[in-house]
């Protein structure tokens, strides 16, 4: 199983071996993997080599460690393509998962200069600031903070926000959402973010900023999101022109 003549590092070959066990469901979420000593004997390599492979898989979210208990297979990551514009609720429902939200903040605030410039409104115009924890099958996936011009999206309530915001905007208000620009960066979780997401402080996260526009070019919202990197990944398909 290990090709010692290959230019591919041995620790990487072991990573791929463990990934294949997970992909083929020989190891399933929650299963304990063999110990470093057992893997070391199986592959006739040093425990340091095994440790490097396992650390990399933990960092990628394939595995997780519990102090005093061992290393276990993590939950499969939710994969979202970047070709289309969907809401979190729509995306989870499409996957057959139950979407949910916990509303942390729902306030009318005056627009700051930086936000007003991005939303093409006047400074101090009223904004909805909406902060939610987003759940998939009752597991926290993301913290999402949304800024929406109150003069554009009228009649917004906590009840509407707790359902599907996009559905209300399009079906009730008749506004047509057209496009969005999204920026994805890697970061680490602050203490408050870690608490809300049920992860460790400084755990890897995906920090996402999105500006959404209507068909007439009017900016609809600014969204700042923090996603668990161990449960979520974004995929884009590209074709050479």
PDB file of C-alpha atoms in Angstrom:
ATOM      1  CA  UNK A   1       0.000   0.000   0.000  1.00  0.00           C
ATOM      2  CA  UNK A   2       3.033   2.276   0.441  1.00  0.00           C
ATOM      3  CA  UNK A   3       5.276   2.892  -2.563  1.00  0.00           C
ATOM      4  CA  UNK A   4       8.649   3.745  -1.098  1.00  0.00           C
ATOM      5  CA  UNK A   5      10.078   4.450  -4.560  1.00  0.00           C
ATOM      6  CA  UNK A   6       7.432   7.082  -5.287  1.00  0.00           C
ATOM      7  CA  UNK A   7       8.327  10.804  -5.137  1.00  0.00           C
ATOM      8  CA  UNK A   8       5.036  11.275  -3.248  1.00  0.00           C
ATOM      9  CA  UNK A   9       5.813  11.621   0.494  1.00  0.00           C
ATOM     10  CA  UNK A  10       4.884   8.596   2.578  1.00  0.00           C
ATOM     11  CA  UNK A  11       2.789  10.651   4.995  1.00  0.00           C
ATOM     12  CA  UNK A  12       0.711  11.866   2.035  1.00  0.00           C
ATOM     13  CA  UNK A  13       0.217   8.294   0.786  1.00  0.00           C
ATOM     14  CA  UNK A  14      -1.054   7.370   4.239  1.00  0.00           C
ATOM     15  CA  UNK A  15      -3.405  10.375   4.204  1.00  0.00           C
ATOM     16  CA  UNK A  16      -4.847   9.158   0.897  1.00  0.00           C
ATOM     17  CA  UNK A  17      -5.212   5.627   2.279  1.00  0.00           C
ATOM     18  CA  UNK A  18      -7.238   6.894   5.260  1.00  0.00           C
ATOM     19  CA  UNK A  19      -9.313   9.176   3.011  1.00  0.00           C
ATOM     20  CA  UNK A  20     -10.158   6.173   0.810  1.00  0.00           C
ATOM     21  CA  UNK A  21     -11.318   4.225   3.854  1.00  0.00           C
ATOM     22  CA  UNK A  22     -13.637   7.129   4.700  1.00  0.00           C
ATOM     23  CA  UNK A  23     -14.847   7.680   1.123  1.00  0.00           C
ATOM     24  CA  UNK A  24     -15.597   3.949   0.739  1.00  0.00           C
ATOM     25  CA  UNK A  25     -17.403   3.996   4.113  1.00  0.00           C
ATOM     26  CA  UNK A  26     -15.075   1.417   5.629  1.00  0.00           C
ATOM     27  CA  UNK A  27     -14.699   4.097   8.280  1.00  0.00           C
ATOM     28  CA  UNK A  28     -17.821   6.133   9.048  1.00  0.00           C
ATOM     29  CA  UNK A  29     -18.405   9.323  11.085  1.00  0.00           C
ATOM     30  CA  UNK A  30     -17.731   8.683  14.760  1.00  0.00           C
ATOM     31  CA  UNK A  31     -15.543   5.602  14.182  1.00  0.00           C
ATOM     32  CA  UNK A  32     -12.212   5.500  15.990  1.00  0.00           C
ATOM     33  CA  UNK A  33      -9.218   5.074  13.702  1.00  0.00           C
ATOM     34  CA  UNK A  34      -6.278   2.795  14.604  1.00  0.00           C
ATOM     35  CA  UNK A  35      -3.698   4.260  16.951  1.00  0.00           C
ATOM     36  CA  UNK A  36      -0.416   5.773  15.757  1.00  0.00           C
ATOM     37  CA  UNK A  37       1.359   2.625  16.993  1.00  0.00           C
ATOM     38  CA  UNK A  38      -0.971   0.342  15.031  1.00  0.00           C
ATOM     39  CA  UNK A  39      -0.569   2.364  11.841  1.00  0.00           C
ATOM     40  CA  UNK A  40       3.200   2.500  12.402  1.00  0.00           C
ATOM     41  CA  UNK A  41       3.352  -1.302  12.583  1.00  0.00           C
ATOM     42  CA  UNK A  42       0.976  -1.721   9.635  1.00  0.00           C
ATOM     43  CA  UNK A  43       3.030   0.460   7.291  1.00  0.00           C
ATOM     44  CA  UNK A  44       6.470  -0.103   8.854  1.00  0.00           C
ATOM     45  CA  UNK A  45       7.057   3.625   9.195  1.00  0.00           C
ATOM     46  CA  UNK A  46       7.849   5.900  12.116  1.00  0.00           C
ATOM     47  CA  UNK A  47       5.119   7.166  14.403  1.00  0.00           C
ATOM     48  CA  UNK A  48       6.237  10.692  13.466  1.00  0.00           C
ATOM     49  CA  UNK A  49       5.238   9.976   9.853  1.00  0.00           C
ATOM     50  CA  UNK A  50       1.850   8.668  10.982  1.00  0.00           C
ATOM     51  CA  UNK A  51       1.388  11.681  13.260  1.00  0.00           C
ATOM     52  CA  UNK A  52       2.014  14.083  10.355  1.00  0.00           C
ATOM     53  CA  UNK A  53      -0.630  12.355   8.228  1.00  0.00           C
ATOM     54  CA  UNK A  54      -3.183  12.405  11.040  1.00  0.00           C
ATOM     55  CA  UNK A  55      -2.504  16.070  11.909  1.00  0.00           C
ATOM     56  CA  UNK A  56      -3.101  17.014   8.276  1.00  0.00           C
ATOM     57  CA  UNK A  57      -6.382  15.082   8.177  1.00  0.00           C
ATOM     58  CA  UNK A  58      -7.505  16.708  11.432  1.00  0.00           C
ATOM     59  CA  UNK A  59      -6.733  20.135   9.977  1.00  0.00           C
ATOM     60  CA  UNK A  60      -8.750  19.265   6.851  1.00  0.00           C
ATOM     61  CA  UNK A  61     -11.718  18.138   8.936  1.00  0.00           C
ATOM     62  CA  UNK A  62     -11.609  14.457   7.994  1.00  0.00           C
ATOM     63  CA  UNK A  63     -10.685  13.490  11.550  1.00  0.00           C
ATOM     64  CA  UNK A  64     -11.049  14.966  15.010  1.00  0.00           C
ATOM     65  CA  UNK A  65      -9.330  14.240  18.306  1.00  0.00           C
ATOM     66  CA  UNK A  66     -10.739  13.778  21.785  1.00  0.00           C
ATOM     67  CA  UNK A  67      -8.240  14.109  24.598  1.00  0.00           C
ATOM     68  CA  UNK A  68      -7.715  10.830  26.377  1.00  0.00           C
ATOM     69  CA  UNK A  69      -9.933   8.904  23.961  1.00  0.00           C
ATOM     70  CA  UNK A  70      -8.278   8.893  20.544  1.00  0.00           C
ATOM     71  CA  UNK A  71      -8.893  10.086  16.992  1.00  0.00           C
ATOM     72  CA  UNK A  72     -12.218   9.693  15.230  1.00  0.00           C
ATOM     73  CA  UNK A  73     -13.744  10.127  11.778  1.00  0.00           C
ATOM     74  CA  UNK A  74     -15.469  13.492  11.380  1.00  0.00           C
ATOM     75  CA  UNK A  75     -18.777  14.248   9.736  1.00  0.00           C
ATOM     76  CA  UNK A  76     -18.695  14.618   5.958  1.00  0.00           C
ATOM     77  CA  UNK A  77     -18.351  18.180   4.748  1.00  0.00           C
ATOM     78  CA  UNK A  78     -21.276  19.866   3.062  1.00  0.00           C
ATOM     79  CA  UNK A  79     -20.228  20.771  -0.464  1.00  0.00           C
ATOM     80  CA  UNK A  80     -21.574  23.934  -2.056  1.00  0.00           C
ATOM     81  CA  UNK A  81     -20.874  24.866  -5.656  1.00  0.00           C
ATOM     82  CA  UNK A  82     -20.232  28.494  -6.518  1.00  0.00           C
ATOM     83  CA  UNK A  83     -22.097  28.490  -9.835  1.00  0.00           C
ATOM     84  CA  UNK A  84     -25.500  29.617  -8.569  1.00  0.00           C
ATOM     85  CA  UNK A  85     -26.905  32.077  -6.058  1.00  0.00           C
ATOM     86  CA  UNK A  86     -29.029  30.375  -3.402  1.00  0.00           C
ATOM     87  CA  UNK A  87     -29.931  31.114   0.178  1.00  0.00           C
ATOM     88  CA  UNK A  88     -28.709  28.916   3.024  1.00  0.00           C
ATOM     89  CA  UNK A  89     -32.268  27.610   3.502  1.00  0.00           C
ATOM     90  CA  UNK A  90     -32.642  26.726  -0.184  1.00  0.00           C
ATOM     91  CA  UNK A  91     -29.248  25.045  -0.241  1.00  0.00           C
ATOM     92  CA  UNK A  92     -29.947  22.845   2.787  1.00  0.00           C
ATOM     93  CA  UNK A  93     -33.435  21.883   1.594  1.00  0.00           C
ATOM     94  CA  UNK A  94     -31.994  20.892  -1.781  1.00  0.00           C
ATOM     95  CA  UNK A  95     -29.670  18.491   0.045  1.00  0.00           C
ATOM     96  CA  UNK A  96     -32.502  16.964   2.033  1.00  0.00           C
ATOM     97  CA  UNK A  97     -31.240  18.545   5.251  1.00  0.00           C
ATOM     98  CA  UNK A  98     -33.302  20.483   7.762  1.00  0.00           C
ATOM     99  CA  UNK A  99     -32.263  24.159   7.823  1.00  0.00           C
ATOM    100  CA  UNK A 100     -32.556  26.147  11.018  1.00  0.00           C
ATOM    101  CA  UNK A 101     -31.568  29.479  12.540  1.00  0.00           C
ATOM    102  CA  UNK A 102     -31.001  31.009  15.933  1.00  0.00           C
ATOM    103  CA  UNK A 103     -31.510  34.763  15.837  1.00  0.00           C
ATOM    104  CA  UNK A 104     -28.825  36.575  17.804  1.00  0.00           C
ATOM    105  CA  UNK A 105     -29.627  40.122  16.719  1.00  0.00           C
ATOM    106  CA  UNK A 106     -32.403  41.910  14.822  1.00  0.00           C
ATOM    107  CA  UNK A 107     -32.067  45.674  15.006  1.00  0.00           C
ATOM    108  CA  UNK A 108     -32.564  48.876  13.036  1.00  0.00           C
ATOM    109  CA  UNK A 109     -29.297  50.793  12.979  1.00  0.00           C
ATOM    110  CA  UNK A 110     -28.001  53.856  11.086  1.00  0.00           C
ATOM    111  CA  UNK A 111     -25.775  52.992   8.142  1.00  0.00           C
ATOM    112  CA  UNK A 112     -22.090  53.642   8.637  1.00  0.00           C
ATOM    113  CA  UNK A 113     -20.145  55.389   5.899  1.00  0.00           C
ATOM    114  CA  UNK A 114     -18.472  52.203   4.667  1.00  0.00           C
ATOM    115  CA  UNK A 115     -21.709  50.193   4.528  1.00  0.00           C
ATOM    116  CA  UNK A 116     -23.716  53.041   2.969  1.00  0.00           C
ATOM    117  CA  UNK A 117     -21.123  53.363   0.206  1.00  0.00           C
ATOM    118  CA  UNK A 118     -21.434  49.662  -0.613  1.00  0.00           C
ATOM    119  CA  UNK A 119     -25.245  49.666  -0.525  1.00  0.00           C
ATOM    120  CA  UNK A 120     -25.555  52.976  -2.439  1.00  0.00           C
ATOM    121  CA  UNK A 121     -27.622  54.633   0.274  1.00  0.00           C
ATOM    122  CA  UNK A 122     -27.043  57.715   2.403  1.00  0.00           C
ATOM    123  CA  UNK A 123     -24.969  57.591   5.521  1.00  0.00           C
ATOM    124  CA  UNK A 124     -27.231  57.154   8.593  1.00  0.00           C
ATOM    125  CA  UNK A 125     -30.095  55.719   6.511  1.00  0.00           C
ATOM    126  CA  UNK A 126     -31.847  52.930   8.456  1.00  0.00           C
ATOM    127  CA  UNK A 127     -30.460  49.414   8.067  1.00  0.00           C
ATOM    128  CA  UNK A 128     -31.599  46.057   9.317  1.00  0.00           C
ATOM    129  CA  UNK A 129     -28.729  44.293  11.072  1.00  0.00           C
ATOM    130  CA  UNK A 130     -29.525  40.597  11.287  1.00  0.00           C
ATOM    131  CA  UNK A 131     -27.177  38.144  12.998  1.00  0.00           C
ATOM    132  CA  UNK A 132     -27.998  34.444  12.963  1.00  0.00           C
ATOM    133  CA  UNK A 133     -26.451  31.074  13.668  1.00  0.00           C
ATOM    134  CA  UNK A 134     -27.329  28.815  10.739  1.00  0.00           C
ATOM    135  CA  UNK A 135     -27.977  25.122  11.375  1.00  0.00           C
ATOM    136  CA  UNK A 136     -28.123  22.032   9.176  1.00  0.00           C
ATOM    137  CA  UNK A 137     -29.864  19.053  10.790  1.00  0.00           C
ATOM    138  CA  UNK A 138     -29.527  20.843  14.152  1.00  0.00           C
ATOM    139  CA  UNK A 139     -25.742  21.222  13.838  1.00  0.00           C
ATOM    140  CA  UNK A 140     -24.302  24.776  13.792  1.00  0.00           C
ATOM    141  CA  UNK A 141     -22.711  25.489  10.433  1.00  0.00           C
ATOM    142  CA  UNK A 142     -22.228  29.260  10.194  1.00  0.00           C
ATOM    143  CA  UNK A 143     -22.659  32.652  11.808  1.00  0.00           C
ATOM    144  CA  UNK A 144     -24.220  35.076   9.356  1.00  0.00           C
ATOM    145  CA  UNK A 145     -24.522  38.861   9.753  1.00  0.00           C
ATOM    146  CA  UNK A 146     -26.664  40.620   7.132  1.00  0.00           C
ATOM    147  CA  UNK A 147     -27.180  44.348   6.460  1.00  0.00           C
ATOM    148  CA  UNK A 148     -30.269  45.300   4.410  1.00  0.00           C
ATOM    149  CA  UNK A 149     -31.616  48.811   3.625  1.00  0.00           C
ATOM    150  CA  UNK A 150     -34.869  49.235   5.570  1.00  0.00           C
ATOM    151  CA  UNK A 151     -36.288  51.570   2.911  1.00  0.00           C
ATOM    152  CA  UNK A 152     -35.821  48.853   0.278  1.00  0.00           C
ATOM    153  CA  UNK A 153     -37.007  45.768   2.162  1.00  0.00           C
ATOM    154  CA  UNK A 154     -40.069  46.894   4.079  1.00  0.00           C
ATOM    155  CA  UNK A 155     -42.051  45.066   6.749  1.00  0.00           C
ATOM    156  CA  UNK A 156     -39.254  42.773   7.848  1.00  0.00           C
ATOM    157  CA  UNK A 157     -39.914  40.960  11.124  1.00  0.00           C
ATOM    158  CA  UNK A 158     -38.128  38.419  13.288  1.00  0.00           C
ATOM    159  CA  UNK A 159     -40.589  35.758  12.157  1.00  0.00           C
ATOM    160  CA  UNK A 160     -39.761  36.373   8.491  1.00  0.00           C
ATOM    161  CA  UNK A 161     -36.039  36.324   9.207  1.00  0.00           C
ATOM    162  CA  UNK A 162     -36.418  33.002  11.012  1.00  0.00           C
ATOM    163  CA  UNK A 163     -37.891  31.491   7.853  1.00  0.00           C
ATOM    164  CA  UNK A 164     -36.418  32.303   4.417  1.00  0.00           C
ATOM    165  CA  UNK A 165     -35.397  35.897   3.831  1.00  0.00           C
ATOM    166  CA  UNK A 166     -34.914  35.432   0.071  1.00  0.00           C
ATOM    167  CA  UNK A 167     -38.354  33.864  -0.286  1.00  0.00           C
ATOM    168  CA  UNK A 168     -39.947  36.891   1.396  1.00  0.00           C
ATOM    169  CA  UNK A 169     -37.982  39.371  -0.715  1.00  0.00           C
ATOM    170  CA  UNK A 170     -38.865  37.694  -4.008  1.00  0.00           C
ATOM    171  CA  UNK A 171     -42.341  36.258  -3.382  1.00  0.00           C
ATOM    172  CA  UNK A 172     -43.844  38.845  -1.037  1.00  0.00           C
ATOM    173  CA  UNK A 173     -42.103  42.045  -2.106  1.00  0.00           C
ATOM    174  CA  UNK A 174     -41.693  41.180  -5.780  1.00  0.00           C
ATOM    175  CA  UNK A 175     -38.002  42.106  -5.855  1.00  0.00           C
ATOM    176  CA  UNK A 176     -35.868  40.006  -8.174  1.00  0.00           C
ATOM    177  CA  UNK A 177     -32.442  38.958  -6.930  1.00  0.00           C
ATOM    178  CA  UNK A 178     -29.942  38.855  -9.762  1.00  0.00           C
ATOM    179  CA  UNK A 179     -26.316  38.337  -8.763  1.00  0.00           C
ATOM    180  CA  UNK A 180     -23.728  38.483  -6.029  1.00  0.00           C
ATOM    181  CA  UNK A 181     -20.020  38.989  -5.575  1.00  0.00           C
ATOM    182  CA  UNK A 182     -18.541  36.696  -2.951  1.00  0.00           C
ATOM    183  CA  UNK A 183     -15.081  36.763  -1.389  1.00  0.00           C
ATOM    184  CA  UNK A 184     -13.859  33.731   0.578  1.00  0.00           C
ATOM    185  CA  UNK A 185     -10.875  33.851   2.911  1.00  0.00           C
ATOM    186  CA  UNK A 186      -9.406  31.474   5.465  1.00  0.00           C
ATOM    187  CA  UNK A 187      -9.176  32.560   9.082  1.00  0.00           C
ATOM    188  CA  UNK A 188      -9.315  31.230  12.640  1.00  0.00           C
ATOM    189  CA  UNK A 189     -12.233  31.371  15.055  1.00  0.00           C
ATOM    190  CA  UNK A 190     -12.395  34.011  17.759  1.00  0.00           C
ATOM    191  CA  UNK A 191     -13.588  32.913  21.192  1.00  0.00           C
ATOM    192  CA  UNK A 192     -17.164  34.133  20.654  1.00  0.00           C
ATOM    193  CA  UNK A 193     -17.354  32.556  17.178  1.00  0.00           C
ATOM    194  CA  UNK A 194     -15.998  29.260  18.507  1.00  0.00           C
ATOM    195  CA  UNK A 195     -18.624  29.217  21.255  1.00  0.00           C
ATOM    196  CA  UNK A 196     -21.502  29.829  18.827  1.00  0.00           C
ATOM    197  CA  UNK A 197     -20.256  27.200  16.344  1.00  0.00           C
ATOM    198  CA  UNK A 198     -19.303  24.555  18.889  1.00  0.00           C
ATOM    199  CA  UNK A 199     -15.648  24.452  17.844  1.00  0.00           C
ATOM    200  CA  UNK A 200     -12.336  25.244  19.517  1.00  0.00           C
ATOM    201  CA  UNK A 201     -10.944  28.756  19.651  1.00  0.00           C
ATOM    202  CA  UNK A 202      -8.485  29.292  16.770  1.00  0.00           C
ATOM    203  CA  UNK A 203     -10.031  26.421  14.805  1.00  0.00           C
ATOM    204  CA  UNK A 204      -9.956  27.008  11.017  1.00  0.00           C
ATOM    205  CA  UNK A 205     -12.947  28.844   9.560  1.00  0.00           C
ATOM    206  CA  UNK A 206     -14.037  30.235   6.204  1.00  0.00           C
ATOM    207  CA  UNK A 207     -14.715  33.966   6.330  1.00  0.00           C
ATOM    208  CA  UNK A 208     -17.077  35.031   3.546  1.00  0.00           C
ATOM    209  CA  UNK A 209     -18.206  38.472   2.409  1.00  0.00           C
ATOM    210  CA  UNK A 210     -21.013  38.814  -0.116  1.00  0.00           C
ATOM    211  CA  UNK A 211     -22.717  41.729  -1.823  1.00  0.00           C
ATOM    212  CA  UNK A 212     -26.018  40.846  -3.503  1.00  0.00           C
ATOM    213  CA  UNK A 213     -27.768  42.957  -6.169  1.00  0.00           C
ATOM    214  CA  UNK A 214     -31.222  43.123  -7.696  1.00  0.00           C
ATOM    215  CA  UNK A 215     -31.843  42.961 -11.443  1.00  0.00           C
ATOM    216  CA  UNK A 216     -31.924  46.778 -11.626  1.00  0.00           C
ATOM    217  CA  UNK A 217     -28.420  46.944 -10.172  1.00  0.00           C
ATOM    218  CA  UNK A 218     -29.539  48.130  -6.723  1.00  0.00           C
ATOM    219  CA  UNK A 219     -27.482  46.501  -3.935  1.00  0.00           C
ATOM    220  CA  UNK A 220     -29.795  44.433  -1.743  1.00  0.00           C
ATOM    221  CA  UNK A 221     -27.579  43.264   1.080  1.00  0.00           C
ATOM    222  CA  UNK A 222     -24.144  42.896   2.554  1.00  0.00           C
ATOM    223  CA  UNK A 223     -23.488  39.579   4.260  1.00  0.00           C
ATOM    224  CA  UNK A 224     -20.553  38.618   6.448  1.00  0.00           C
ATOM    225  CA  UNK A 225     -20.412  34.922   7.306  1.00  0.00           C
ATOM    226  CA  UNK A 226     -18.170  32.645   9.322  1.00  0.00           C
ATOM    227  CA  UNK A 227     -18.393  28.981   8.259  1.00  0.00           C
ATOM    228  CA  UNK A 228     -16.955  25.942  10.004  1.00  0.00           C
ATOM    229  CA  UNK A 229     -14.086  24.750   7.822  1.00  0.00           C
ATOM    230  CA  UNK A 230     -14.440  21.226   9.223  1.00  0.00           C
ATOM    231  CA  UNK A 231     -18.046  20.923   7.969  1.00  0.00           C
ATOM    232  CA  UNK A 232     -18.221  23.071   4.851  1.00  0.00           C
ATOM    233  CA  UNK A 233     -16.356  23.366   1.573  1.00  0.00           C
ATOM    234  CA  UNK A 234     -16.931  25.375  -1.581  1.00  0.00           C
ATOM    235  CA  UNK A 235     -16.384  23.900  -5.034  1.00  0.00           C
ATOM    236  CA  UNK A 236     -16.174  25.591  -8.408  1.00  0.00           C
ATOM    237  CA  UNK A 237     -16.064  23.869 -11.789  1.00  0.00           C
ATOM    238  CA  UNK A 238     -13.885  25.617 -14.340  1.00  0.00           C
ATOM    239  CA  UNK A 239     -13.500  25.158 -18.082  1.00  0.00           C
ATOM    240  CA  UNK A 240     -10.557  26.357 -20.133  1.00  0.00           C
ATOM    241  CA  UNK A 241     -11.654  28.758 -22.853  1.00  0.00           C
TER     242      UNK A 241
END
